[in-house]
Coordinates of C-alpha atoms in Angstrom, one line a residue:
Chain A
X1 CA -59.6 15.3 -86.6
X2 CA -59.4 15.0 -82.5
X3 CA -61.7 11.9 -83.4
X4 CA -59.4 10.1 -85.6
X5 CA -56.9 10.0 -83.2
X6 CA -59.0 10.2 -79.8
X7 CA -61.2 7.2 -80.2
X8 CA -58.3 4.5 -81.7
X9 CA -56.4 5.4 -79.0
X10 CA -59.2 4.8 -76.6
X11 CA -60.4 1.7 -77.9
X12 CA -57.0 -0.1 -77.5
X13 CA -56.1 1.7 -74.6
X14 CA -59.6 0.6 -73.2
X15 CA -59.2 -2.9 -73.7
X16 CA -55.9 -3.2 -72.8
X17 CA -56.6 -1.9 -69.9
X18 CA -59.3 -4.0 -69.2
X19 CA -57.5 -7.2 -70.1
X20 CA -54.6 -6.3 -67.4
X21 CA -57.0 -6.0 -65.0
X22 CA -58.9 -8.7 -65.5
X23 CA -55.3 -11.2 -65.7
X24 CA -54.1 -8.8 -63.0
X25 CA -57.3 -10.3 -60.9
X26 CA -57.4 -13.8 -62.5
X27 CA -53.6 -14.2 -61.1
X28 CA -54.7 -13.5 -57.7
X29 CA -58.0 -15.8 -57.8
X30 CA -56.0 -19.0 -59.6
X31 CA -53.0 -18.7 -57.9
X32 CA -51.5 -21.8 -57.7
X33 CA -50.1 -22.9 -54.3
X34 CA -46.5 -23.9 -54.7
X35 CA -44.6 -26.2 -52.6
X36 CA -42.0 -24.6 -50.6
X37 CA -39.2 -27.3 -50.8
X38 CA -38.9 -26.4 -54.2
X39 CA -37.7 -23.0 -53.5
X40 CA -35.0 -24.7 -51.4
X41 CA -33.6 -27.6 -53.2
X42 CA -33.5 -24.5 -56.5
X43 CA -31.5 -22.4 -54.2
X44 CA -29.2 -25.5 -53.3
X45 CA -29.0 -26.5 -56.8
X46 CA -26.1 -24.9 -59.0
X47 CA -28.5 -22.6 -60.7
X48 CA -26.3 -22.6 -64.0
X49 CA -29.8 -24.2 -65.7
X50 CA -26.9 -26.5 -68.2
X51 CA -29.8 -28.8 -68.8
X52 CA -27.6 -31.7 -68.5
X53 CA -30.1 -33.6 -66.0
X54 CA -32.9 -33.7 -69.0
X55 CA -35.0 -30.9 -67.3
X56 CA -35.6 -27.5 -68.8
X57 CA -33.3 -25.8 -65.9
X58 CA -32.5 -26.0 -62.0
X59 CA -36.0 -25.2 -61.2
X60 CA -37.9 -27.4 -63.1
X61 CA -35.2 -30.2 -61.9
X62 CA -36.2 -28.8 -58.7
X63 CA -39.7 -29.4 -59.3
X64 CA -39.0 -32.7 -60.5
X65 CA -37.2 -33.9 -57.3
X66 CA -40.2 -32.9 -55.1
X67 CA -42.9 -34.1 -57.1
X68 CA -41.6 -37.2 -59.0
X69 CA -38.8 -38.4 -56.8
X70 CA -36.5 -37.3 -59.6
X71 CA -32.3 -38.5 -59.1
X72 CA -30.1 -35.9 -57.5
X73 CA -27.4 -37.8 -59.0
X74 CA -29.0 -36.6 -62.4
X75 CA -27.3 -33.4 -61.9
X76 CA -23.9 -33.8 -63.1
X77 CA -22.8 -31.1 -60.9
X78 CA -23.5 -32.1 -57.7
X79 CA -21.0 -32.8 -55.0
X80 CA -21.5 -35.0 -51.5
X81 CA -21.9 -31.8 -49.3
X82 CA -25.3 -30.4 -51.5
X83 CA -27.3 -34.1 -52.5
X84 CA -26.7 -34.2 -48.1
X85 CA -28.4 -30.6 -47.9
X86 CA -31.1 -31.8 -50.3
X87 CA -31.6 -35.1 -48.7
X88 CA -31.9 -33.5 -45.8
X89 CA -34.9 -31.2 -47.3
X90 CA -36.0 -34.4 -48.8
X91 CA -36.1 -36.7 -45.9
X92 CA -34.2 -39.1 -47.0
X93 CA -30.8 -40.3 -47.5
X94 CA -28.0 -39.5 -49.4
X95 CA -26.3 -42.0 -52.1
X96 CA -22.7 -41.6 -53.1
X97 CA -21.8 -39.1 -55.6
X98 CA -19.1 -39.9 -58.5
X99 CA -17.5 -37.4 -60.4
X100 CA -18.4 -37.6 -64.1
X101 CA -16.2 -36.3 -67.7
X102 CA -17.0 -36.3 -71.0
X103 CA -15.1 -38.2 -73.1
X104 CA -15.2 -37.9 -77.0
X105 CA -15.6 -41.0 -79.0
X106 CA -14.0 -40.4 -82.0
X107 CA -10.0 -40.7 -83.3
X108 CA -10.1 -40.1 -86.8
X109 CA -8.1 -37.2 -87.0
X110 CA -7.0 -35.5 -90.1
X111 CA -4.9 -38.0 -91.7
X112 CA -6.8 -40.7 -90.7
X113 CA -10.0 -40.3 -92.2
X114 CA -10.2 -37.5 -94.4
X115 CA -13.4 -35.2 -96.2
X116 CA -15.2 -36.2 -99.1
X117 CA -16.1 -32.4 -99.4
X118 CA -15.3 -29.0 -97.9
X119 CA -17.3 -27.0 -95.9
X120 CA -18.4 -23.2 -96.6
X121 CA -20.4 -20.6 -94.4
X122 CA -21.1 -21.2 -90.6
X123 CA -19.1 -23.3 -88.6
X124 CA -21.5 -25.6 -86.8
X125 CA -21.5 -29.0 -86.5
X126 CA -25.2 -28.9 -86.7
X127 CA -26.2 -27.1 -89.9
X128 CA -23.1 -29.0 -91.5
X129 CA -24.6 -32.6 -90.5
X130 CA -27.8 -31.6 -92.4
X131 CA -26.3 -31.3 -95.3
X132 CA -25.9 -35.1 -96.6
X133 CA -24.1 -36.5 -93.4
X134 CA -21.4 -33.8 -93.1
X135 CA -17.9 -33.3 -94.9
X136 CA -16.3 -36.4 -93.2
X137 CA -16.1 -39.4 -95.4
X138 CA -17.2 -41.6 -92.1
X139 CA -20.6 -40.0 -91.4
X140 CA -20.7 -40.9 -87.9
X141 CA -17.3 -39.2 -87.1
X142 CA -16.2 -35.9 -85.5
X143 CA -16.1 -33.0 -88.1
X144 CA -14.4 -30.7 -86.0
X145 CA -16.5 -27.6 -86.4
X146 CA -16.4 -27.2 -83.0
X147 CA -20.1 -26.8 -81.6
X148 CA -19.3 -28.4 -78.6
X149 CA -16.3 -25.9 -78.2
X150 CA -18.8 -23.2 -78.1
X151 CA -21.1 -25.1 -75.6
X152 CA -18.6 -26.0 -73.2
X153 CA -19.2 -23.2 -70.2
X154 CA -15.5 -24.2 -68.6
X155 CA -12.8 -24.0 -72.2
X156 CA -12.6 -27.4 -71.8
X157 CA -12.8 -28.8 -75.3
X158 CA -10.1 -28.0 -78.1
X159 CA -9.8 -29.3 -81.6
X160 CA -6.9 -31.4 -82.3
X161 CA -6.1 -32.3 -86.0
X162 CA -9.8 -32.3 -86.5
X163 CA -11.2 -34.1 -83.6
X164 CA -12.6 -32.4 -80.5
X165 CA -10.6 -33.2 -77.5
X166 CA -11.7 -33.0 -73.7
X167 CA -9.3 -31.6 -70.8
X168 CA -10.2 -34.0 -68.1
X169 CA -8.9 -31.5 -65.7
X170 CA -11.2 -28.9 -67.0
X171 CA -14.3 -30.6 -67.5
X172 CA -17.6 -30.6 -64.8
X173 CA -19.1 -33.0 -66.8
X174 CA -22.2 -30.9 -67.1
X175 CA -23.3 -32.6 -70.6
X176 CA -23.6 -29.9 -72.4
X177 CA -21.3 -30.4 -74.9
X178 CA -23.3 -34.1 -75.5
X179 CA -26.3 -32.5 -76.0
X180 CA -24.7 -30.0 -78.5
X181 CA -23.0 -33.0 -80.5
X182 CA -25.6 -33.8 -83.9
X183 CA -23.3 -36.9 -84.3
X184 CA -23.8 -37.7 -80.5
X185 CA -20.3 -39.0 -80.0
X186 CA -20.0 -37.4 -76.7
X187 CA -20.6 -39.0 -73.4
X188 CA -20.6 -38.2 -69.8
X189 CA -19.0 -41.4 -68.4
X190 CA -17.9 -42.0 -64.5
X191 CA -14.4 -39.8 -64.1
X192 CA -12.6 -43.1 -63.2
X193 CA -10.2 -45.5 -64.8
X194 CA -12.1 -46.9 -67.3
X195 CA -11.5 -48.0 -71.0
X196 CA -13.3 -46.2 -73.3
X197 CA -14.1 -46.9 -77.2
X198 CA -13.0 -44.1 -79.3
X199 CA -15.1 -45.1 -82.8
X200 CA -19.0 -44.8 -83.2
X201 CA -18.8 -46.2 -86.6
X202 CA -21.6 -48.1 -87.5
X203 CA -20.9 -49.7 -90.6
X204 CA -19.7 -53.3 -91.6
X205 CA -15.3 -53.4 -90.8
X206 CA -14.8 -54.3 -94.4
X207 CA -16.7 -50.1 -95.3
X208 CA -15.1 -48.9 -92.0
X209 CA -11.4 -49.8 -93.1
X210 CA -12.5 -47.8 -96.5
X211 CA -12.6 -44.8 -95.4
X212 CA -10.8 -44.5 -92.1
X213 CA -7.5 -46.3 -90.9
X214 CA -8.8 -45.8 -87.3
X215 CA -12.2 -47.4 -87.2
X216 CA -13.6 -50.3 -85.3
X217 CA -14.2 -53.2 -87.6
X218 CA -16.1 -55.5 -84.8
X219 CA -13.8 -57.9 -84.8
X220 CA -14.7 -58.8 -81.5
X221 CA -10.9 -59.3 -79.8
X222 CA -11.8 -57.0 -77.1
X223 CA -15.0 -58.8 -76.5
X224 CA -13.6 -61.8 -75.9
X225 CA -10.7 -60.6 -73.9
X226 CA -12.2 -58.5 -71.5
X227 CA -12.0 -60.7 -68.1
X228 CA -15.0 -59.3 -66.6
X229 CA -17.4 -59.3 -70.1
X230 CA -17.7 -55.4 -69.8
X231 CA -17.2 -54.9 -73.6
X232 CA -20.0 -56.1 -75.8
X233 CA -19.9 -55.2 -79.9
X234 CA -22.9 -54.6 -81.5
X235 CA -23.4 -53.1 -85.0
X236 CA -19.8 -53.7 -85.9
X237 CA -19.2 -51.7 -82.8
X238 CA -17.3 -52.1 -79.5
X239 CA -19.4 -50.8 -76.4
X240 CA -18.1 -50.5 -72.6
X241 CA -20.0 -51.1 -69.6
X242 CA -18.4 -48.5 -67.6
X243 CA -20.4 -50.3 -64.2
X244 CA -18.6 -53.3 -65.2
X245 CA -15.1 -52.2 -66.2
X246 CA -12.4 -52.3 -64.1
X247 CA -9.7 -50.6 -65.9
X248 CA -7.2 -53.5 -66.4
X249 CA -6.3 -52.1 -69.8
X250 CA -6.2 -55.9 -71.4
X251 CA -8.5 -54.5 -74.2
X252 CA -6.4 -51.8 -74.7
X253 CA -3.0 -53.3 -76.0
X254 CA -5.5 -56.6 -78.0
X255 CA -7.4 -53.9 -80.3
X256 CA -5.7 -54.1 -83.6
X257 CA -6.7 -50.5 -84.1
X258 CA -5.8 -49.2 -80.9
X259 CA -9.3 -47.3 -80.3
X260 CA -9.6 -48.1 -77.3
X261 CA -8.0 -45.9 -74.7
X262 CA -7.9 -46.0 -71.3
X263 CA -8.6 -42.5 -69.3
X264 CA -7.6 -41.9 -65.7
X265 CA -4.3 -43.6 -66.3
X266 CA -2.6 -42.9 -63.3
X267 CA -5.5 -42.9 -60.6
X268 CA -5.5 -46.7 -59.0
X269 CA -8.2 -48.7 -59.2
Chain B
X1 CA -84.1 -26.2 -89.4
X2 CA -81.5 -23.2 -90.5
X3 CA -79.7 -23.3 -88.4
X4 CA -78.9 -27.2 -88.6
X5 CA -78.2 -26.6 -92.2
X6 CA -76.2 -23.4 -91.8
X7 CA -74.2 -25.6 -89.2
X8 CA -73.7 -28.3 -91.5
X9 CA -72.9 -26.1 -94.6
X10 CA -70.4 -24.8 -92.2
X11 CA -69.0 -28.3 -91.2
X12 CA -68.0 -28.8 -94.8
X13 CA -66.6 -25.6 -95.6
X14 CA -64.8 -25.3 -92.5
X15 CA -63.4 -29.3 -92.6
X16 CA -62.9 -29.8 -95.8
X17 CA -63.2 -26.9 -98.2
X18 CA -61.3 -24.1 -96.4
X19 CA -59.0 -26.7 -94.3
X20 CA -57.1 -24.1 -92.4
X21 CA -53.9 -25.9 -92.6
X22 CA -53.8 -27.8 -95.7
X23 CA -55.7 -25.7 -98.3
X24 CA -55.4 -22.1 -96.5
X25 CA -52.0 -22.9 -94.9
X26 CA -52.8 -21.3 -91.7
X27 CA -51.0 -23.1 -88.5
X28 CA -48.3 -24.7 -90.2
X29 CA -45.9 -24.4 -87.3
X30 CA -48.1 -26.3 -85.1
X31 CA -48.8 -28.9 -87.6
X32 CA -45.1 -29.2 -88.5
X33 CA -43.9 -28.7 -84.9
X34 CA -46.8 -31.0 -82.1
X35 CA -47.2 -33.9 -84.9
X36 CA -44.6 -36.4 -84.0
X37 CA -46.9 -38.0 -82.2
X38 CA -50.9 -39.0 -82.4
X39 CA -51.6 -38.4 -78.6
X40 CA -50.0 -35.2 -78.8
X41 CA -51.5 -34.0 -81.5
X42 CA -55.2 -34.7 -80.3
X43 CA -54.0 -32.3 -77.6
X44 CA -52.9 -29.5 -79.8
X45 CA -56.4 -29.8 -81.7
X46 CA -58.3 -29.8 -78.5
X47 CA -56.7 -26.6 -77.2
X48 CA -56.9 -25.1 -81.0
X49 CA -60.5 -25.8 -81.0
X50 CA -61.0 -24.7 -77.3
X51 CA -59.2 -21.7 -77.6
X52 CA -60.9 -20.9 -81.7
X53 CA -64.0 -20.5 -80.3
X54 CA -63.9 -18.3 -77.4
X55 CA -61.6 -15.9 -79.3
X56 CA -63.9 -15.8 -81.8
X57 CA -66.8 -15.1 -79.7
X58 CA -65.0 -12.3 -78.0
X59 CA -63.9 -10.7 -80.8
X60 CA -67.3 -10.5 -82.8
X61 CA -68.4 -9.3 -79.4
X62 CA -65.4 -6.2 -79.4
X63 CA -66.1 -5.8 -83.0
X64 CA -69.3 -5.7 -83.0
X65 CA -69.8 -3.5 -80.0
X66 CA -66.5 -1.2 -79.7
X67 CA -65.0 -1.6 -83.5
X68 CA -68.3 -0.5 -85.7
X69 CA -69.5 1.8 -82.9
X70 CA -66.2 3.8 -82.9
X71 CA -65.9 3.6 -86.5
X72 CA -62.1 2.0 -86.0
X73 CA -62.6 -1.0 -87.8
X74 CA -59.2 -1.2 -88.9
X75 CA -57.9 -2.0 -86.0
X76 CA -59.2 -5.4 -85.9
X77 CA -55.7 -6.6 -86.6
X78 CA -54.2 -5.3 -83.3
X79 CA -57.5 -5.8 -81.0
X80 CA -57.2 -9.3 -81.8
X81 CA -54.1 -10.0 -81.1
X82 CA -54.1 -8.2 -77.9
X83 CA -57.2 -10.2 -77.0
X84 CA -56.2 -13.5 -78.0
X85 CA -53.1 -13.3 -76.1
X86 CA -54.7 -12.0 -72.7
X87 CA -57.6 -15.0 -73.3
X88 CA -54.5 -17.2 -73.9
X89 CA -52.9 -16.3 -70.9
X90 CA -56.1 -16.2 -69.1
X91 CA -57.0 -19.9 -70.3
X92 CA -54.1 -20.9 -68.9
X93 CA -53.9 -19.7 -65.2
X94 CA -57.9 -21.1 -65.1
X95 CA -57.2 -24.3 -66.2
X96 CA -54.0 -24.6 -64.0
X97 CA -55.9 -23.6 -60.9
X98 CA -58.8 -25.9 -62.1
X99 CA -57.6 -29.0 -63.9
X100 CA -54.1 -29.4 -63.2
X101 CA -54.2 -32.8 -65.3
X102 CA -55.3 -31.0 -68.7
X103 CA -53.0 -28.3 -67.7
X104 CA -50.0 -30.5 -67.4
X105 CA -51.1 -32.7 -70.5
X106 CA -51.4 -29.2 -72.7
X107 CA -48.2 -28.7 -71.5
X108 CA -45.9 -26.1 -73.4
X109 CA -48.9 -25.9 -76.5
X110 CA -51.4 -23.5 -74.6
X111 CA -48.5 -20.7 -74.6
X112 CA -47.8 -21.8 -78.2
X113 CA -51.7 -20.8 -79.4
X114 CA -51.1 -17.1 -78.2
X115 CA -49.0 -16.6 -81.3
X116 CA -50.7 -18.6 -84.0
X117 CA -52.3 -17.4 -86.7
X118 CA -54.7 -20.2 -87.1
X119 CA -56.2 -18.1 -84.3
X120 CA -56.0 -14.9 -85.9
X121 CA -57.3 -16.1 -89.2
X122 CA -60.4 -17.0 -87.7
X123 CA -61.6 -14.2 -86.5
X124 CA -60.3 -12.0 -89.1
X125 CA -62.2 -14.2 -91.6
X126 CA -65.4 -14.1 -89.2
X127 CA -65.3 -10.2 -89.4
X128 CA -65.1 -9.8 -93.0
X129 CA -67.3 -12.4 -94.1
X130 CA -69.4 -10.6 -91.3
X131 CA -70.5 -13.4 -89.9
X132 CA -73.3 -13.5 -87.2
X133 CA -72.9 -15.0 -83.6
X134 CA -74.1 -18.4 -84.3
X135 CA -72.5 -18.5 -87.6
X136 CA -68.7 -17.1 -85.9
X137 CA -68.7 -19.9 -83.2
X138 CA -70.2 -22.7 -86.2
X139 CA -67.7 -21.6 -88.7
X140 CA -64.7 -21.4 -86.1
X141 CA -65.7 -24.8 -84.3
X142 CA -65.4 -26.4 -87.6
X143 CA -62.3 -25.0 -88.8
X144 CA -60.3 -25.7 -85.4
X145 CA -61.7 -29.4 -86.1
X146 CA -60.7 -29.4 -89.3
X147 CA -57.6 -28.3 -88.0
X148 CA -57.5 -31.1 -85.6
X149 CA -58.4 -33.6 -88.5
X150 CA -55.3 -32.6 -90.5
X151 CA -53.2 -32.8 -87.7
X152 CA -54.0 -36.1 -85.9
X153 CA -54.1 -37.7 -89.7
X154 CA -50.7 -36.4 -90.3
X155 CA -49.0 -37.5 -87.0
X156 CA -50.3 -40.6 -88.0
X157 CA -48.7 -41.1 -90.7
X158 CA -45.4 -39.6 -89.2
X159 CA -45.7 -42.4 -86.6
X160 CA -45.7 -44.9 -89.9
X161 CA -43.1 -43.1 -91.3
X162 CA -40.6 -43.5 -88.0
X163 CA -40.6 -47.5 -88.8
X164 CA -40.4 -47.1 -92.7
X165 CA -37.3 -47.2 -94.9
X166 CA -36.5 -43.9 -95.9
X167 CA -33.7 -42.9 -97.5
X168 CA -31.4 -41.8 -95.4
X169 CA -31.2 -38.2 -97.1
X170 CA -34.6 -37.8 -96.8
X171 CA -35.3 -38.7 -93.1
X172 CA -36.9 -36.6 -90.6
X173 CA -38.2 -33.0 -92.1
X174 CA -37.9 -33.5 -95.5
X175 CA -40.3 -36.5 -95.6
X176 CA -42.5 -35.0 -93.5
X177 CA -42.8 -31.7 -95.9
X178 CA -43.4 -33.9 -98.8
X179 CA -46.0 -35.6 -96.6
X180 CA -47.5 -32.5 -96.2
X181 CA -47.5 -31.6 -99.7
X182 CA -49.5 -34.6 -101.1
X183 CA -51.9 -34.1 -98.1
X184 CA -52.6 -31.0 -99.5
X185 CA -52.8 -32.1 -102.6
X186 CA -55.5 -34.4 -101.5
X187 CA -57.1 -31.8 -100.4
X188 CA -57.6 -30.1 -102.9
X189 CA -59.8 -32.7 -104.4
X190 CA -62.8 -30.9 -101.9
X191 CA -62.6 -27.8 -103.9
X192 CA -65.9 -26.3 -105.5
X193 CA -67.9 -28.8 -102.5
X194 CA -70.9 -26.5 -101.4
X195 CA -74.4 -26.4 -100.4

């Protein structure tokens, strides 16, 4: 009887032991010499680990900086005062920092572009794009199920008449909401006075106009009225050079669908 | 002369016959998961194989010398896993220390082995087809390429597959399931091979 129990509880115990030794040991002997700056620039860094530089946290964005020269400016919180401090740590020398804000680029709100089906069971934007292309009859369009709602760390998204809506004021512009997005119609975009395209619709104008009264048919007005070519259309859809924009608004009142919008209104140029 | 034909006997069992993910369905997560792309995939297959045989080595050496002994046989289950993960773990801090290049280039898959059962499978399969030594490392060098083989040949095709017209319903994991279904289906074809 002792046996029974005795001699299984041995043998694990005995090579678990032994195997926690020998790591125990093996993490001593391979240790792996670190380099120090790293510690500092992840103690300088905003340690929320949002992801919204492309790294797996502050630490590996750390890591990054130090060993492959990695951006600062990647990290979209990062003011003047902290990419000096890791310059500093760096050696080098500080660029400028701007301010960034998501924007969302979608307007077809509820009586604009309706479902072509209802959704049942979770509400996430995610599991719900799976499923065909989503409820919304424009498969590229916001479905208002609110993922990014969740991800935003700061309360700054709300839907609106089913179509997520930032709160300039609010946002860090940390990306996470982007990365949340399955239709990936959010973007982080410089927090200035800038036009921005509120459509990702892909398809040809003459499909677009089917299903939603607020899509961008690529009729190509805005291109050619833009004074400094920052607008280009490709795929039936308008794109902004955010470098190249100066916010004169020109494309704004010429679309003929009014989706572009300018943010930053009252901030001069 | 045996053991060259014991080896080889092995070779097709263990590739073909018994393919570990397409006719036993062992490692499926790896196979669905590291396959995007072909270089990334030869990777996962080297540290599958790597890892295959010296778990398999040490655990006909615990079974054979602190399972039978005891009489506790049927803890092989548990044993093994705690033994794969600690040479997991183990693996990894040696090649970090020693070849940070392969350690970087393994990346997040090393971590990933602790927990799959392609692992497992081998050695539980060594132990009750009580295996010898030679035949253990044989038969688990053989499956781990096998392994490989299935997995490098399907990221292939994947990598095809990302420039083809698919229909749009059917794009991303759905085509690379049924991908994996008429693989297996192939497969199939090398039952009832033996020597």
């Amino acid at each position: 009887m002792l046996e029974q129990i005795l001699y299984p509880a041995l043998a694990i115990g005995a090579i678990g032991l032994f195997f926690g030794i020998m790591l125990a040991l093996a993490s001593i002997i391979f240790k792996v010499e670190k380099d120090e700056r790293i510690d500092k620039i992840a103690e300088i860094l905003p340690g929320a680990n949002c992801g919204g530089c492309g790294y797996a946290g502050c630490s590996a964005f750390a890591q990054a900086i130090v060993d492959n020269g990695a951006r600062i400016s990647k990290c979209n919180l990062m003011t003047e005062e902290k990419s000096k401090q890791i310059a500093e740590i760096m050696g080098v020398k500080a660029g400028k920092i701007i301010k960034k804000v998501a924007i969302v680029g979608c307007n077809g709100t509820c009586d604009k572009c309706g479902n072509k089906c209802e959704t049942y069971g979770i509400e996430d934007c995610y599991t719900a794009s799976q499923l065909g292309t989503g409820p919304k009859n424009c498969e590229y369009g916001c479905m208002g199920l609110g993922s990014c709602v969740r991800a935003c760390p700061e309360n700054a998204i709300t839907i609106i008449d089913g179509v997520a809506n930032v709160d300039e004021d609010k946002c860090i512009g940390c990306g996470k909401c982007a990365s949340t997005c399955p239709k990936k119609l959010i973007q982080i975009v410089p927090d200035k006075r800038i036009a921005i395209v509120k459509c990702a619709s892909k398809d040809k104008g003459i499909i677009v106009k089917n299903y939603c009264s607020a899509g961008c048919i690529g009729c190509k007005i805005c291109e050619k009225k833009c004074p400094k070519q920052a607008i280009t259309v490709n795929d039936d859809l308008a794109k902004v050079d955010y470098e190249a924009c100066v916010g004169c608004g020109i494309c704004a009142t010429a679309c003929p669908k009014g989706i572009i919008t300018m943010i930053n209104v009252q901030s001069k140029q | 002369m045996d053991y060259l034909k014991e080896f080889l006997s092995l070779a097709v069992l263990g590739v073909l016959v018994e393919n570990f993910v397409l006719v036993k369905f062992y490692g499926i997560c790896p196979f669905l998961g590291v396959s995007k792309k072909t270089n990334t995939a030869l990777g996962m297959g080297m540290a599958v194989t790597f890892v295959m045989v010296l778990a398999s080595i040490l655990t006909w050496i615990v079974q054979k010398y602190v399972l039978i002994p005891l009489n506790v046989e049927y803890l092989q289950t548990l044993s093994f896993i705690l033994l794969i993960a600690a040479l997991v773990q183990f693996v990894e801090m040696f090649v970090a220390k020693t070849v940070p290049s392969l350690y970087n280039a393994l990346g997040i898959y090393l971590p990933l082995i602790t927990t799959n059962c392609a692992v497992l499978g081998v050695t539980l399969i060594n132990v009750q087809r009580q295996y010898t030594l030679f035949q253990t490392i044989s038969f688990s060098f053989w499956s781990a390429i096998g392994f490989t083989l299935s997995i490098v040949l399907f990221a292939g095709v994947r990598e095809k597959l990302e420039t083809s017209n698919i229909p749009k319903y059917l794009k991303g994991f759905p085509i690379a399931l049924i991908t994996a279904g008429l693989m297996a289906m192939a497969f199939l074809g090398f039952q009832g091979l033996n020597f």
